[in-house]
Short mmCIF file of N, CA and C in Angstrom, two decimals:
data_model
loop_
_atom_site.label_atom_id
_atom_site.label_comp_id
_atom_site.label_asym_id
_atom_site.label_seq_id
_atom_site.Cartn_x
_atom_site.Cartn_y
_atom_site.Cartn_z
N MET E 1 6.40 6.06 -35.67
CA MET E 1 5.11 6.18 -34.40
C MET E 1 4.49 5.21 -34.20
N PHE E 2 4.52 4.62 -33.18
CA PHE E 2 2.89 3.58 -33.20
C PHE E 2 1.99 4.08 -33.17
N THR E 3 1.59 2.93 -34.11
CA THR E 3 -0.66 3.65 -34.28
C THR E 3 -1.20 1.75 -32.91
N PRO E 4 -2.00 2.22 -32.57
CA PRO E 4 -2.45 1.21 -31.88
C PRO E 4 -3.27 0.24 -32.23
N THR E 5 -3.18 -1.69 -31.97
CA THR E 5 -3.73 -2.45 -32.72
C THR E 5 -4.95 -2.08 -31.70
N PRO E 6 -6.57 -2.52 -32.53
CA PRO E 6 -7.21 -3.05 -31.49
C PRO E 6 -6.68 -4.52 -30.53
N LEU E 7 -7.67 -4.77 -29.86
CA LEU E 7 -6.86 -5.52 -28.79
C LEU E 7 -7.91 -6.23 -28.88
N ASN E 8 -8.32 -7.86 -27.88
CA ASN E 8 -8.95 -8.17 -27.84
C ASN E 8 -9.07 -8.89 -26.38
N LEU E 9 -9.23 -7.24 -26.12
CA LEU E 9 -9.34 -7.01 -24.23
C LEU E 9 -10.33 -5.39 -24.36
N PRO E 10 -10.68 -5.36 -23.00
CA PRO E 10 -11.88 -3.98 -23.35
C PRO E 10 -10.99 -2.79 -23.39
N PRO E 11 -11.26 -1.95 -23.48
CA PRO E 11 -10.70 -0.13 -23.62
C PRO E 11 -10.22 0.18 -22.98
N TYR E 12 -9.87 0.78 -22.71
CA TYR E 12 -9.57 1.52 -20.97
C TYR E 12 -9.12 3.01 -21.36
N PRO E 13 -9.12 3.79 -20.11
CA PRO E 13 -8.99 5.46 -21.13
C PRO E 13 -7.46 6.01 -20.76
N PHE E 14 -6.23 5.36 -21.45
CA PHE E 14 -5.41 5.21 -20.76
C PHE E 14 -4.67 7.17 -21.12
N LYS E 15 -3.74 7.35 -20.57
CA LYS E 15 -3.41 8.58 -20.80
C LYS E 15 -2.10 8.26 -21.79
N ILE E 16 -2.50 9.20 -22.43
CA ILE E 16 -1.00 8.96 -23.90
C ILE E 16 -0.30 10.49 -23.93
N SER E 17 0.87 10.50 -23.75
CA SER E 17 1.15 11.77 -24.26
C SER E 17 2.06 11.93 -25.50
N LYS E 18 2.38 12.68 -25.77
CA LYS E 18 3.61 12.67 -27.51
C LYS E 18 4.34 13.89 -27.00
N LYS E 19 6.09 12.90 -27.04
CA LYS E 19 6.73 14.26 -26.90
C LYS E 19 8.13 14.31 -27.86
N ASP E 20 8.74 15.23 -28.33
CA ASP E 20 9.66 15.12 -29.52
C ASP E 20 9.69 13.45 -30.51
N GLY E 21 8.06 13.74 -30.88
CA GLY E 21 7.88 12.08 -31.91
C GLY E 21 7.37 11.16 -31.16
N VAL E 22 8.10 11.04 -29.58
CA VAL E 22 7.70 9.66 -28.98
C VAL E 22 6.45 9.80 -28.25
N VAL E 23 5.39 8.57 -28.63
CA VAL E 23 4.55 8.49 -28.07
C VAL E 23 4.81 7.70 -26.57
N PHE E 24 4.07 8.25 -25.41
CA PHE E 24 4.10 7.51 -24.32
C PHE E 24 2.97 7.44 -23.47
N ILE E 25 2.66 6.45 -22.77
CA ILE E 25 1.25 6.07 -22.53
C ILE E 25 2.04 6.23 -20.47
N PHE E 26 0.86 6.31 -18.84
CA PHE E 26 1.30 6.35 -18.37
C PHE E 26 1.23 5.05 -17.36
N ASP E 27 2.03 4.28 -17.00
CA ASP E 27 1.88 3.17 -16.32
C ASP E 27 1.46 3.57 -14.55
N GLU E 28 0.00 3.42 -14.46
CA GLU E 28 -0.47 3.77 -13.54
C GLU E 28 0.19 2.78 -11.73
N LEU E 29 0.86 1.52 -12.24
CA LEU E 29 1.57 1.00 -11.37
C LEU E 29 3.02 1.74 -10.76
N ARG E 30 3.68 1.73 -12.14
CA ARG E 30 5.10 2.20 -11.50
C ARG E 30 5.15 4.08 -11.55
N LYS E 31 4.10 4.31 -11.69
CA LYS E 31 3.37 5.54 -12.39
C LYS E 31 4.79 6.60 -12.79
N LYS E 32 4.70 6.05 -13.94
CA LYS E 32 5.83 6.74 -14.69
C LYS E 32 5.60 6.45 -16.00
N HIS E 33 5.78 7.48 -17.11
CA HIS E 33 5.37 7.85 -18.62
C HIS E 33 6.71 6.38 -19.17
N LEU E 34 5.91 5.73 -20.05
CA LEU E 34 6.85 4.57 -20.72
C LEU E 34 6.60 4.72 -22.00
N VAL E 35 7.44 4.52 -23.23
CA VAL E 35 7.37 4.52 -24.29
C VAL E 35 6.33 3.45 -25.02
N LEU E 36 5.20 3.70 -25.55
CA LEU E 36 4.30 2.99 -25.89
C LEU E 36 4.60 2.21 -27.09
N THR E 37 5.39 1.27 -27.28
CA THR E 37 5.17 0.19 -28.10
C THR E 37 4.64 -0.77 -28.60
N PRO E 38 4.21 -1.83 -28.97
CA PRO E 38 3.02 -2.58 -29.47
C PRO E 38 3.14 -3.14 -27.78
N GLU E 39 4.42 -4.28 -27.75
CA GLU E 39 4.46 -4.79 -26.74
C GLU E 39 3.89 -4.17 -25.12
N GLU E 40 3.65 -2.74 -24.96
CA GLU E 40 3.84 -2.49 -23.69
C GLU E 40 2.61 -2.15 -24.02
N TRP E 41 1.78 -1.51 -24.80
CA TRP E 41 0.09 -1.26 -25.04
C TRP E 41 -0.22 -2.03 -25.18
N VAL E 42 -0.51 -3.97 -25.21
CA VAL E 42 -0.68 -5.18 -24.40
C VAL E 42 -0.71 -5.71 -23.33
N ARG E 43 0.92 -5.12 -22.27
CA ARG E 43 1.21 -5.01 -21.21
C ARG E 43 -0.11 -4.14 -20.69
N GLN E 44 -0.52 -3.29 -20.68
CA GLN E 44 -0.55 -2.05 -20.12
C GLN E 44 -2.67 -2.22 -20.27
N HIS E 45 -2.76 -3.03 -21.17
CA HIS E 45 -4.25 -3.48 -21.36
C HIS E 45 -5.17 -4.45 -20.35
N PHE E 46 -3.35 -5.69 -20.17
CA PHE E 46 -3.70 -6.77 -19.90
C PHE E 46 -3.79 -6.47 -18.15
N ILE E 47 -3.36 -5.84 -17.38
CA ILE E 47 -3.11 -5.34 -16.52
C ILE E 47 -4.19 -4.43 -15.78
N GLN E 48 -4.77 -3.61 -16.62
CA GLN E 48 -6.20 -2.73 -16.85
C GLN E 48 -6.98 -4.10 -16.55
N ASN E 49 -6.40 -4.89 -17.14
CA ASN E 49 -7.61 -6.15 -17.62
C ASN E 49 -7.73 -7.03 -16.60
N LEU E 50 -6.93 -7.78 -15.55
CA LEU E 50 -6.55 -8.19 -14.40
C LEU E 50 -7.38 -6.95 -13.00
N ILE E 51 -6.69 -5.80 -13.23
CA ILE E 51 -7.79 -5.34 -11.81
C ILE E 51 -9.50 -4.97 -12.26
N ALA E 52 -9.57 -3.70 -13.20
CA ALA E 52 -10.70 -3.66 -13.36
C ALA E 52 -12.51 -4.88 -13.41
N GLU E 53 -11.61 -6.30 -14.18
CA GLU E 53 -12.47 -7.21 -14.59
C GLU E 53 -12.19 -8.71 -14.00
N LYS E 54 -10.45 -9.04 -13.14
CA LYS E 54 -10.13 -9.90 -12.68
C LYS E 54 -10.19 -9.52 -11.58
N LYS E 55 -10.26 -7.79 -10.74
CA LYS E 55 -10.57 -7.93 -9.69
C LYS E 55 -9.31 -8.19 -8.84
N PHE E 56 -7.98 -8.12 -9.59
CA PHE E 56 -6.36 -8.31 -8.83
C PHE E 56 -6.08 -7.07 -8.68
N PRO E 57 -5.59 -7.04 -6.89
CA PRO E 57 -5.29 -5.75 -6.58
C PRO E 57 -4.17 -5.58 -7.01
N ARG E 58 -4.38 -4.27 -6.76
CA ARG E 58 -3.39 -4.10 -8.30
C ARG E 58 -1.48 -3.88 -7.42
N THR E 59 -1.43 -3.71 -6.33
CA THR E 59 -0.55 -3.65 -5.20
C THR E 59 0.21 -4.89 -5.26
N LEU E 60 -0.48 -6.15 -5.63
CA LEU E 60 0.24 -7.70 -5.57
C LEU E 60 0.79 -7.81 -7.06
N ILE E 61 0.52 -7.04 -7.78
CA ILE E 61 1.20 -6.85 -9.37
C ILE E 61 2.36 -6.46 -9.41
N GLN E 62 3.05 -7.16 -10.03
CA GLN E 62 4.82 -6.48 -10.11
C GLN E 62 4.62 -6.52 -11.55
N ILE E 63 5.65 -6.12 -12.52
CA ILE E 63 6.07 -5.40 -13.86
C ILE E 63 7.63 -5.94 -14.10
N GLU E 64 7.65 -6.29 -15.10
CA GLU E 64 8.83 -6.30 -15.03
C GLU E 64 10.23 -6.82 -14.03
N GLY E 65 9.50 -8.13 -13.28
CA GLY E 65 10.76 -8.61 -12.37
C GLY E 65 11.54 -9.03 -12.95
N GLY E 66 13.04 -9.06 -11.88
CA GLY E 66 14.03 -9.95 -12.74
C GLY E 66 13.95 -11.49 -12.49
N LEU E 67 14.98 -11.93 -12.90
CA LEU E 67 14.81 -13.64 -12.87
C LEU E 67 16.78 -13.66 -13.64
N VAL E 68 17.08 -14.99 -12.68
CA VAL E 68 18.37 -15.18 -13.48
C VAL E 68 18.16 -16.55 -13.86
N LEU E 69 18.76 -16.69 -14.86
CA LEU E 69 18.47 -18.14 -15.82
C LEU E 69 19.36 -18.32 -16.61
N ASN E 70 19.83 -20.05 -16.39
CA ASN E 70 20.94 -20.70 -16.90
C ASN E 70 22.17 -19.19 -16.75
N GLN E 71 22.32 -18.98 -15.78
CA GLN E 71 23.02 -17.11 -15.50
C GLN E 71 23.13 -15.99 -16.53
N LEU E 72 21.93 -15.85 -16.59
CA LEU E 72 21.68 -15.09 -17.82
C LEU E 72 20.32 -14.07 -17.02
N GLN E 73 20.61 -13.09 -16.95
CA GLN E 73 19.64 -11.83 -16.42
C GLN E 73 17.99 -11.36 -17.13
N LYS E 74 17.05 -12.08 -16.74
CA LYS E 74 16.17 -11.91 -17.71
C LYS E 74 15.07 -11.33 -17.10
N ARG E 75 14.18 -10.75 -17.48
CA ARG E 75 13.10 -10.18 -17.20
C ARG E 75 11.64 -10.74 -17.29
N SER E 76 10.58 -11.34 -16.13
CA SER E 76 9.37 -11.14 -16.46
C SER E 76 8.59 -10.24 -16.69
N ASP E 77 7.47 -10.64 -17.35
CA ASP E 77 6.88 -8.90 -17.65
C ASP E 77 5.59 -8.87 -16.39
N ILE E 78 4.88 -9.48 -16.40
CA ILE E 78 3.90 -9.33 -14.54
C ILE E 78 3.91 -10.41 -14.22
N LEU E 79 4.60 -10.46 -12.61
CA LEU E 79 4.06 -11.50 -11.63
C LEU E 79 3.52 -10.90 -11.13
N VAL E 80 2.26 -11.86 -10.31
CA VAL E 80 1.07 -11.64 -9.42
C VAL E 80 1.36 -12.38 -8.43
N TYR E 81 0.71 -12.04 -7.12
CA TYR E 81 1.15 -12.80 -5.81
C TYR E 81 0.24 -13.12 -5.07
N ASN E 82 0.39 -13.61 -3.97
CA ASN E 82 -1.11 -13.69 -3.26
C ASN E 82 -0.51 -12.68 -1.93
N THR E 83 -1.49 -12.68 -0.83
CA THR E 83 -0.92 -11.30 0.14
C THR E 83 0.37 -12.15 1.18
N ALA E 84 0.57 -13.43 0.87
CA ALA E 84 1.26 -14.09 2.01
C ALA E 84 2.67 -14.31 0.96
N GLY E 85 2.75 -13.53 -0.67
CA GLY E 85 3.76 -13.20 -1.08
C GLY E 85 4.21 -14.42 -2.22
N GLU E 86 3.77 -14.96 -2.24
CA GLU E 86 3.76 -16.56 -2.80
C GLU E 86 3.40 -16.03 -4.55
N LYS E 87 4.40 -16.12 -5.56
CA LYS E 87 3.73 -16.39 -6.97
C LYS E 87 3.12 -16.99 -6.91
N LEU E 88 1.61 -16.10 -7.43
CA LEU E 88 0.19 -16.58 -8.43
C LEU E 88 0.41 -17.17 -9.67
N MET E 89 1.05 -16.06 -10.63
CA MET E 89 0.76 -15.86 -12.29
C MET E 89 2.10 -15.08 -12.83
N LEU E 90 2.42 -16.33 -13.85
CA LEU E 90 3.38 -15.56 -14.48
C LEU E 90 2.74 -15.27 -15.76
N ILE E 91 3.00 -13.88 -16.31
CA ILE E 91 2.48 -13.45 -17.00
C ILE E 91 3.45 -13.19 -18.36
N GLU E 92 3.68 -13.59 -19.76
CA GLU E 92 3.77 -13.26 -20.63
C GLU E 92 3.50 -12.23 -21.46
N CYS E 93 4.04 -10.97 -22.30
CA CYS E 93 2.68 -10.12 -22.94
C CYS E 93 3.86 -9.91 -24.40
N LYS E 94 3.52 -10.35 -25.33
CA LYS E 94 4.23 -9.89 -26.50
C LYS E 94 2.76 -9.23 -27.21
N ALA E 95 3.90 -8.36 -28.45
CA ALA E 95 3.61 -7.31 -29.04
C ALA E 95 2.01 -8.05 -30.21
N PRO E 96 0.98 -7.82 -30.97
CA PRO E 96 -0.11 -8.14 -31.57
C PRO E 96 0.90 -9.08 -32.39
N LYS E 97 1.74 -8.71 -33.30
CA LYS E 97 2.41 -9.45 -34.83
C LYS E 97 3.12 -10.74 -34.05
N VAL E 98 3.51 -11.02 -32.86
CA VAL E 98 4.15 -11.80 -32.26
C VAL E 98 3.38 -13.19 -31.63
N LYS E 99 3.19 -14.09 -32.84
CA LYS E 99 1.95 -15.36 -32.70
C LYS E 99 2.45 -16.28 -31.42
N ILE E 100 1.10 -17.00 -30.54
CA ILE E 100 1.54 -17.49 -29.39
C ILE E 100 1.43 -18.94 -29.56
N THR E 101 3.11 -19.66 -30.22
CA THR E 101 3.50 -20.88 -30.43
C THR E 101 4.01 -21.39 -29.19
N PRO E 102 4.38 -23.09 -29.17
CA PRO E 102 4.32 -23.86 -28.78
C PRO E 102 5.84 -23.08 -27.82
N SER E 103 6.99 -22.74 -28.39
CA SER E 103 7.94 -21.45 -28.50
C SER E 103 7.82 -20.57 -27.37
N VAL E 104 6.86 -19.86 -27.80
CA VAL E 104 6.75 -18.92 -26.44
C VAL E 104 6.50 -19.65 -25.43
N PHE E 105 5.36 -20.61 -25.25
CA PHE E 105 4.80 -21.44 -24.12
C PHE E 105 6.39 -21.80 -23.20
N ASP E 106 7.35 -22.15 -24.30
CA ASP E 106 8.17 -23.11 -23.39
C ASP E 106 9.36 -21.95 -22.82
N GLN E 107 9.52 -20.46 -22.99
CA GLN E 107 10.30 -19.19 -22.72
C GLN E 107 9.58 -19.02 -21.76
N ALA E 108 8.21 -18.96 -21.47
CA ALA E 108 6.87 -18.64 -19.97
C ALA E 108 7.62 -20.24 -19.33
N SER E 109 7.39 -20.98 -19.64
CA SER E 109 7.19 -22.11 -18.74
C SER E 109 9.04 -22.35 -18.20
N ARG E 110 10.13 -22.03 -19.05
CA ARG E 110 12.02 -21.66 -18.24
C ARG E 110 11.42 -20.75 -17.40
N TYR E 111 11.38 -19.43 -17.82
CA TYR E 111 11.02 -18.63 -16.59
C TYR E 111 9.81 -18.80 -15.65
N ASN E 112 8.97 -19.81 -15.64
CA ASN E 112 8.06 -20.63 -13.85
C ASN E 112 9.03 -21.53 -13.65
N SER E 113 10.17 -21.63 -14.40
CA SER E 113 10.62 -22.98 -13.66
C SER E 113 12.33 -22.39 -12.25
N ILE E 114 11.94 -21.00 -12.19
CA ILE E 114 12.71 -20.19 -11.60
C ILE E 114 11.26 -19.88 -10.64
N HIS E 115 10.88 -19.11 -10.93
CA HIS E 115 9.29 -18.65 -10.23
C HIS E 115 8.27 -19.04 -9.68
N GLN E 116 7.95 -20.80 -10.65
CA GLN E 116 7.38 -21.82 -10.18
C GLN E 116 5.79 -21.10 -9.34
N ALA E 117 4.75 -20.32 -10.49
CA ALA E 117 3.83 -19.77 -9.80
C ALA E 117 3.16 -20.48 -10.14
N LYS E 118 2.27 -21.10 -9.76
CA LYS E 118 0.57 -21.56 -10.13
C LYS E 118 -0.25 -21.79 -11.16
N TRP E 119 0.36 -20.39 -12.51
CA TRP E 119 -0.21 -20.25 -13.71
C TRP E 119 0.19 -19.10 -13.90
N ILE E 120 0.59 -20.04 -15.45
CA ILE E 120 1.17 -18.76 -16.81
C ILE E 120 0.25 -19.21 -17.90
N VAL E 121 0.52 -17.07 -17.79
CA VAL E 121 -0.40 -16.68 -19.07
C VAL E 121 0.33 -15.72 -20.24
N LEU E 122 -0.12 -16.05 -21.53
CA LEU E 122 0.92 -16.01 -22.44
C LEU E 122 -0.65 -14.69 -23.01
N THR E 123 -0.16 -13.89 -23.49
CA THR E 123 -0.75 -13.18 -24.50
C THR E 123 -0.10 -12.15 -25.27
N ASN E 124 -1.01 -11.67 -26.74
CA ASN E 124 -0.21 -11.29 -27.17
C ASN E 124 -1.57 -9.78 -27.43
N GLY E 125 -2.28 -9.94 -26.75
CA GLY E 125 -3.47 -8.84 -26.46
C GLY E 125 -5.26 -9.38 -28.11
N LEU E 126 -4.38 -10.74 -28.93
CA LEU E 126 -5.05 -10.96 -29.55
C LEU E 126 -5.71 -12.52 -29.31
N GLN E 127 -4.88 -13.25 -28.90
CA GLN E 127 -4.74 -14.42 -28.39
C GLN E 127 -4.29 -14.37 -26.54
N HIS E 128 -5.46 -14.79 -26.48
CA HIS E 128 -4.68 -15.26 -24.39
C HIS E 128 -4.44 -16.67 -24.05
N VAL E 129 -3.73 -17.22 -23.56
CA VAL E 129 -3.45 -18.88 -23.72
C VAL E 129 -3.32 -18.86 -21.91
N TYR E 130 -4.15 -19.30 -21.11
CA TYR E 130 -4.12 -19.84 -19.94
C TYR E 130 -3.40 -21.15 -18.89
N ALA E 131 -2.52 -21.25 -18.53
CA ALA E 131 -1.83 -22.72 -17.92
C ALA E 131 -2.42 -23.07 -16.64
N LYS E 132 -2.81 -23.36 -15.87
CA LYS E 132 -2.52 -24.24 -14.96
C LYS E 132 -2.15 -24.95 -14.31
N MET E 133 -1.04 -24.20 -13.74
CA MET E 133 0.67 -25.39 -13.22
C MET E 133 0.23 -26.39 -12.09
N ASP E 134 0.63 -27.68 -12.25
CA ASP E 134 0.81 -28.70 -11.09
C ASP E 134 2.14 -29.07 -10.41
N LEU E 135 2.77 -28.30 -10.06
CA LEU E 135 4.15 -27.88 -9.85
C LEU E 135 4.31 -29.33 -9.36
N GLU E 136 3.30 -30.54 -8.83
CA GLU E 136 4.31 -31.43 -7.76
C GLU E 136 4.50 -32.35 -8.84
N LYS E 137 3.41 -32.68 -10.11
CA LYS E 137 3.95 -33.53 -11.14
C LYS E 137 4.43 -32.85 -12.29
N GLY E 138 5.10 -31.62 -12.28
CA GLY E 138 5.15 -31.09 -13.72
C GLY E 138 4.67 -30.95 -14.43
N ARG E 139 3.51 -30.38 -15.06
CA ARG E 139 2.44 -30.47 -16.00
C ARG E 139 1.87 -29.38 -15.49
N PHE E 140 1.36 -29.04 -17.04
CA PHE E 140 0.65 -27.59 -16.94
C PHE E 140 -1.15 -28.25 -17.40
N ASN E 141 -2.18 -27.81 -17.06
CA ASN E 141 -2.77 -28.03 -18.33
C ASN E 141 -4.05 -26.62 -18.62
N PHE E 142 -3.89 -26.78 -19.88
CA PHE E 142 -4.63 -25.03 -20.51
C PHE E 142 -6.23 -25.43 -19.87
N VAL E 143 -6.56 -23.97 -20.33
CA VAL E 143 -7.90 -23.47 -19.65
C VAL E 143 -8.96 -22.46 -20.33
N GLU E 144 -10.03 -22.55 -20.37
CA GLU E 144 -10.11 -21.64 -21.48
C GLU E 144 -10.21 -19.60 -20.95
N GLU E 145 -10.57 -19.79 -19.99
CA GLU E 145 -11.15 -18.56 -18.85
C GLU E 145 -10.43 -18.56 -17.91
N MET E 146 -8.88 -17.38 -17.47
CA MET E 146 -8.67 -16.91 -16.31
C MET E 146 -9.30 -17.23 -15.31
N PRO E 147 -9.29 -17.28 -13.62
CA PRO E 147 -9.92 -16.93 -12.66
C PRO E 147 -10.38 -15.52 -12.30
N GLU E 148 -11.11 -15.55 -11.28
CA GLU E 148 -10.98 -13.99 -11.08
C GLU E 148 -10.00 -13.98 -9.87
N TYR E 149 -9.18 -13.15 -9.25
CA TYR E 149 -8.26 -13.22 -8.59
C TYR E 149 -8.42 -13.97 -7.60
N LEU E 150 -9.61 -14.49 -6.41
CA LEU E 150 -9.98 -14.74 -4.99
C LEU E 150 -10.50 -16.27 -5.59
N GLY E 151 -9.88 -16.26 -7.49
CA GLY E 151 -10.65 -18.14 -7.35
C GLY E 151 -9.20 -18.91 -7.25
N LEU E 152 -7.92 -18.31 -7.50
CA LEU E 152 -6.89 -18.23 -8.15
C LEU E 152 -6.50 -19.71 -6.82
#
């Protein structure tokens, strides 16, 4: 059974339920109960942080969007759009025990080569990495803090 790890994010009043020994968390954006895995625990916290703390409009957040990379079907954890439908931010969530390493950033960068978002964010709930992309130069700049939605 899943035991929630305290994260480096504010606590939120999630709807947690249990059925047949399986723990579920209610995803407010997708309006359904999901099996509560360590990665889902991080994803749900980060989404709530985007909405409550960073003022991201919930209607512009897409969860587990598909993409094709090297002829393989992949999924990005979270994509954030602007009101014109352009991709602003690619967010990859890992379980708390997964370290945020250069290879994890490389995975997100490969996904972003398809999405072309202006930001890449990596989180395991304990550590958060924010990189602002310079798409014209093909470079990124790491920053300490992610701005609020209107500051993107």
